[in-house]
PDB file of C-alpha atoms in Angstrom:
ATOM      1  CA  GLN X  24      12.070   6.334  16.560  1.00  0.00           C
ATOM      2  CA  VAL X  25      12.466   6.899  12.836  1.00  0.00           C
ATOM      3  CA  GLN X  26       9.740   8.665  10.921  1.00  0.00           C
ATOM      4  CA  LEU X  27       9.376   9.762   7.330  1.00  0.00           C
ATOM      5  CA  VAL X  28       6.478  12.140   6.825  1.00  0.00           C
ATOM      6  CA  GLU X  29       5.246  13.118   3.389  1.00  0.00           C
ATOM      7  CA  SER X  30       3.279  16.278   2.790  1.00  0.00           C
ATOM      8  CA  GLY X  31       2.255  18.571  -0.033  1.00  0.00           C
ATOM      9  CA  GLY X  32      -0.297  16.414  -1.772  1.00  0.00           C
ATOM     10  CA  GLY X  33      -3.700  17.657  -2.808  1.00  0.00           C
ATOM     11  CA  LEU X  34      -6.044  18.307  -5.674  1.00  0.00           C
ATOM     12  CA  VAL X  35      -4.602  20.065  -8.711  1.00  0.00           C
ATOM     13  CA  GLN X  36      -5.814  20.670 -12.238  1.00  0.00           C
ATOM     14  CA  PRO X  37      -4.068  19.094 -15.214  1.00  0.00           C
ATOM     15  CA  GLY X  38      -1.028  21.146 -16.112  1.00  0.00           C
ATOM     16  CA  GLY X  39      -0.587  22.325 -12.545  1.00  0.00           C
ATOM     17  CA  SER X  40       2.235  21.823 -10.075  1.00  0.00           C
ATOM     18  CA  LEU X  41       2.781  20.448  -6.593  1.00  0.00           C
ATOM     19  CA  ARG X  42       5.824  20.062  -4.414  1.00  0.00           C
ATOM     20  CA  LEU X  43       5.923  17.037  -2.167  1.00  0.00           C
ATOM     21  CA  SER X  44       8.105  16.952   0.918  1.00  0.00           C
ATOM     22  CA  CYS X  45       9.575  13.991   2.765  1.00  0.00           C
ATOM     23  CA  ALA X  46      10.708  15.128   6.200  1.00  0.00           C
ATOM     24  CA  ALA X  47      12.673  12.786   8.427  1.00  0.00           C
ATOM     25  CA  SER X  48      13.192  12.440  12.136  1.00  0.00           C
ATOM     26  CA  GLY X  49      15.446   9.915  13.833  1.00  0.00           C
ATOM     27  CA  ILE X  50      17.737   9.561  10.789  1.00  0.00           C
ATOM     28  CA  THR X  51      19.855  11.853   8.654  1.00  0.00           C
ATOM     29  CA  LEU X  52      18.581  11.629   5.101  1.00  0.00           C
ATOM     30  CA  ASP X  53      21.970  12.588   3.637  1.00  0.00           C
ATOM     31  CA  TYR X  54      23.211   9.104   4.539  1.00  0.00           C
ATOM     32  CA  TYR X  55      20.434   7.389   2.582  1.00  0.00           C
ATOM     33  CA  ALA X  56      19.334   7.092  -0.982  1.00  0.00           C
ATOM     34  CA  ILE X  57      15.779   8.408  -1.086  1.00  0.00           C
ATOM     35  CA  GLY X  58      13.164   7.152  -3.458  1.00  0.00           C
ATOM     36  CA  TRP X  59       9.696   8.387  -4.307  1.00  0.00           C
ATOM     37  CA  PHE X  60       7.084   5.786  -5.175  1.00  0.00           C
ATOM     38  CA  ARG X  61       3.452   6.069  -6.126  1.00  0.00           C
ATOM     39  CA  GLN X  62       0.499   3.749  -6.137  1.00  0.00           C
ATOM     40  CA  ALA X  63      -2.647   4.480  -8.090  1.00  0.00           C
ATOM     41  CA  PRO X  64      -5.935   2.724  -7.298  1.00  0.00           C
ATOM     42  CA  GLY X  65      -5.896  -0.815  -8.619  1.00  0.00           C
ATOM     43  CA  LYS X  66      -2.283  -0.567  -9.791  1.00  0.00           C
ATOM     44  CA  GLU X  67       1.080  -1.797  -8.604  1.00  0.00           C
ATOM     45  CA  ARG X  68       3.381   0.505  -6.690  1.00  0.00           C
ATOM     46  CA  GLU X  69       5.785   2.256  -9.051  1.00  0.00           C
ATOM     47  CA  GLY X  70       9.181   3.775  -8.421  1.00  0.00           C
ATOM     48  CA  VAL X  71       9.103   7.372  -9.668  1.00  0.00           C
ATOM     49  CA  SER X  72      12.396   8.967  -8.720  1.00  0.00           C
ATOM     50  CA  CYS X  73      15.526   8.493  -6.647  1.00  0.00           C
ATOM     51  CA  ILE X  74      18.339  10.671  -5.333  1.00  0.00           C
ATOM     52  CA  SER X  75      21.602   9.021  -4.358  1.00  0.00           C
ATOM     53  CA  SER X  76      23.240   9.584  -1.006  1.00  0.00           C
ATOM     54  CA  SER X  77      26.844   9.777  -2.143  1.00  0.00           C
ATOM     55  CA  ASP X  78      26.891  11.852  -5.317  1.00  0.00           C
ATOM     56  CA  GLY X  79      23.415  13.366  -5.417  1.00  0.00           C
ATOM     57  CA  ASN X  80      22.695  11.790  -8.783  1.00  0.00           C
ATOM     58  CA  THR X  81      19.037  11.665  -9.673  1.00  0.00           C
ATOM     59  CA  TYR X  82      16.930   9.109 -11.493  1.00  0.00           C
ATOM     60  CA  TYR X  83      13.437   9.199 -12.948  1.00  0.00           C
ATOM     61  CA  VAL X  84      10.985   6.812 -14.482  1.00  0.00           C
ATOM     62  CA  ASP X  85      10.437   7.679 -18.145  1.00  0.00           C
ATOM     63  CA  SER X  86       6.856   8.839 -17.627  1.00  0.00           C
ATOM     64  CA  VAL X  87       7.946  11.746 -15.388  1.00  0.00           C
ATOM     65  CA  LYS X  88      11.255  12.776 -16.968  1.00  0.00           C
ATOM     66  CA  GLY X  89      11.301  16.464 -17.746  1.00  0.00           C
ATOM     67  CA  ARG X  90       8.332  17.121 -15.444  1.00  0.00           C
ATOM     68  CA  PHE X  91       9.459  15.992 -11.970  1.00  0.00           C
ATOM     69  CA  THR X  92      12.558  17.052 -10.064  1.00  0.00           C
ATOM     70  CA  ILE X  93      13.895  15.439  -6.896  1.00  0.00           C
ATOM     71  CA  SER X  94      16.142  17.392  -4.543  1.00  0.00           C
ATOM     72  CA  ARG X  95      17.490  17.512  -0.984  1.00  0.00           C
ATOM     73  CA  ASP X  96      17.688  20.169   1.686  1.00  0.00           C
ATOM     74  CA  SER X  97      20.233  18.840   4.145  1.00  0.00           C
ATOM     75  CA  ALA X  98      19.642  21.628   6.656  1.00  0.00           C
ATOM     76  CA  LYS X  99      15.963  20.703   6.843  1.00  0.00           C
ATOM     77  CA  ASN X 100      16.599  16.952   6.601  1.00  0.00           C
ATOM     78  CA  THR X 101      14.017  16.869   3.844  1.00  0.00           C
ATOM     79  CA  VAL X 102      13.756  15.557   0.303  1.00  0.00           C
ATOM     80  CA  TYR X 103      11.421  17.173  -2.197  1.00  0.00           C
ATOM     81  CA  LEU X 104       9.660  16.087  -5.341  1.00  0.00           C
ATOM     82  CA  GLN X 105       8.707  19.032  -7.527  1.00  0.00           C
ATOM     83  CA  MET X 106       5.985  17.926  -9.919  1.00  0.00           C
ATOM     84  CA  ASN X 107       5.125  20.126 -12.883  1.00  0.00           C
ATOM     85  CA  SER X 108       2.826  19.691 -15.867  1.00  0.00           C
ATOM     86  CA  LEU X 109       0.780  17.208 -13.906  1.00  0.00           C
ATOM     87  CA  LYS X 110      -1.461  14.782 -15.743  1.00  0.00           C
ATOM     88  CA  PRO X 111      -4.485  12.793 -14.581  1.00  0.00           C
ATOM     89  CA  GLU X 112      -2.368   9.639 -14.784  1.00  0.00           C
ATOM     90  CA  ASP X 113      -0.115  11.064 -12.059  1.00  0.00           C
ATOM     91  CA  THR X 114      -2.970  10.615  -9.592  1.00  0.00           C
ATOM     92  CA  ALA X 115      -1.772   8.315  -6.819  1.00  0.00           C
ATOM     93  CA  VAL X 116      -0.634   8.087  -3.245  1.00  0.00           C
ATOM     94  CA  TYR X 117       3.018   9.123  -3.173  1.00  0.00           C
ATOM     95  CA  TYR X 118       5.444   7.582  -0.701  1.00  0.00           C
ATOM     96  CA  CYS X 119       9.043   8.303   0.149  1.00  0.00           C
ATOM     97  CA  ALA X 120      11.478   5.567   1.104  1.00  0.00           C
ATOM     98  CA  ALA X 121      14.970   5.543   2.615  1.00  0.00           C
ATOM     99  CA  TYR X 122      17.592   3.035   1.456  1.00  0.00           C
ATOM    100  CA  PRO X 123      20.953   2.380   3.082  1.00  0.00           C
ATOM    101  CA  LYS X 124      23.842   2.982   0.692  1.00  0.00           C
ATOM    102  CA  ARG X 125      24.407  -0.702  -0.069  1.00  0.00           C
ATOM    103  CA  TYR X 126      20.929  -0.834  -1.661  1.00  0.00           C
ATOM    104  CA  SER X 127      21.209   2.398  -3.645  1.00  0.00           C
ATOM    105  CA  SER X 128      21.143   0.515  -6.944  1.00  0.00           C
ATOM    106  CA  TYR X 129      17.608  -0.669  -6.178  1.00  0.00           C
ATOM    107  CA  CYS X 130      16.542   2.907  -5.534  1.00  0.00           C
ATOM    108  CA  GLN X 131      18.028   3.952  -8.859  1.00  0.00           C
ATOM    109  CA  ARG X 132      16.034   1.238 -10.615  1.00  0.00           C
ATOM    110  CA  GLY X 133      12.790   2.067  -8.849  1.00  0.00           C
ATOM    111  CA  ARG X 134      12.765  -1.188  -6.921  1.00  0.00           C
ATOM    112  CA  SER X 135      11.581  -1.345  -3.329  1.00  0.00           C
ATOM    113  CA  TYR X 136      14.008  -4.082  -2.277  1.00  0.00           C
ATOM    114  CA  GLY X 137      16.266  -2.912   0.525  1.00  0.00           C
ATOM    115  CA  VAL X 138      14.125  -0.054   1.820  1.00  0.00           C
ATOM    116  CA  ASP X 139      14.754   0.573   5.499  1.00  0.00           C
ATOM    117  CA  TYR X 140      12.010   3.128   6.120  1.00  0.00           C
ATOM    118  CA  TRP X 141       8.750   4.132   4.476  1.00  0.00           C
ATOM    119  CA  GLY X 142       6.521   7.103   4.932  1.00  0.00           C
ATOM    120  CA  LYS X 143       2.753   6.750   5.129  1.00  0.00           C
ATOM    121  CA  GLY X 144       2.073   8.594   1.916  1.00  0.00           C
ATOM    122  CA  THR X 145       0.364  11.693   0.609  1.00  0.00           C
ATOM    123  CA  LEU X 146      -2.459  11.705  -1.930  1.00  0.00           C
ATOM    124  CA  VAL X 147      -2.080  13.558  -5.212  1.00  0.00           C
ATOM    125  CA  THR X 148      -5.194  13.969  -7.331  1.00  0.00           C
ATOM    126  CA  VAL X 149      -4.953  15.528 -10.768  1.00  0.00           C
ATOM    127  CA  SER X 150      -8.376  16.359 -12.082  1.00  0.00           C
ATOM    128  CA  SER X 151     -10.359  19.158 -13.636  1.00  0.00           C
TER     129      SER X 151
END
């Protein structure tokens, strides 16, 4: 059984940092493009970042460029999202998603088409 489990969310003040983790069981994340999405209350789900499976290239939505960093730890079968300089508008439930290679382009564009597996999400609240 495949599972993606996000962790690391919580309450943080504006300007603070969090590191989200997406840990997998039942699949090897190195073989998948991994995307991070978020959904704020009353808003559409938004693709935030993606890391490719083949070349490790990374992609970010403009609103998080320079603040968020996506990375992999193959030994731990985990993908991370380091979030710095957090803003109240970053408040959302954050989800990770695994794409097979043939759908990597959708990951890179922040689109959810082609996702094989989703995690259940972790809540990030940025507030003073």
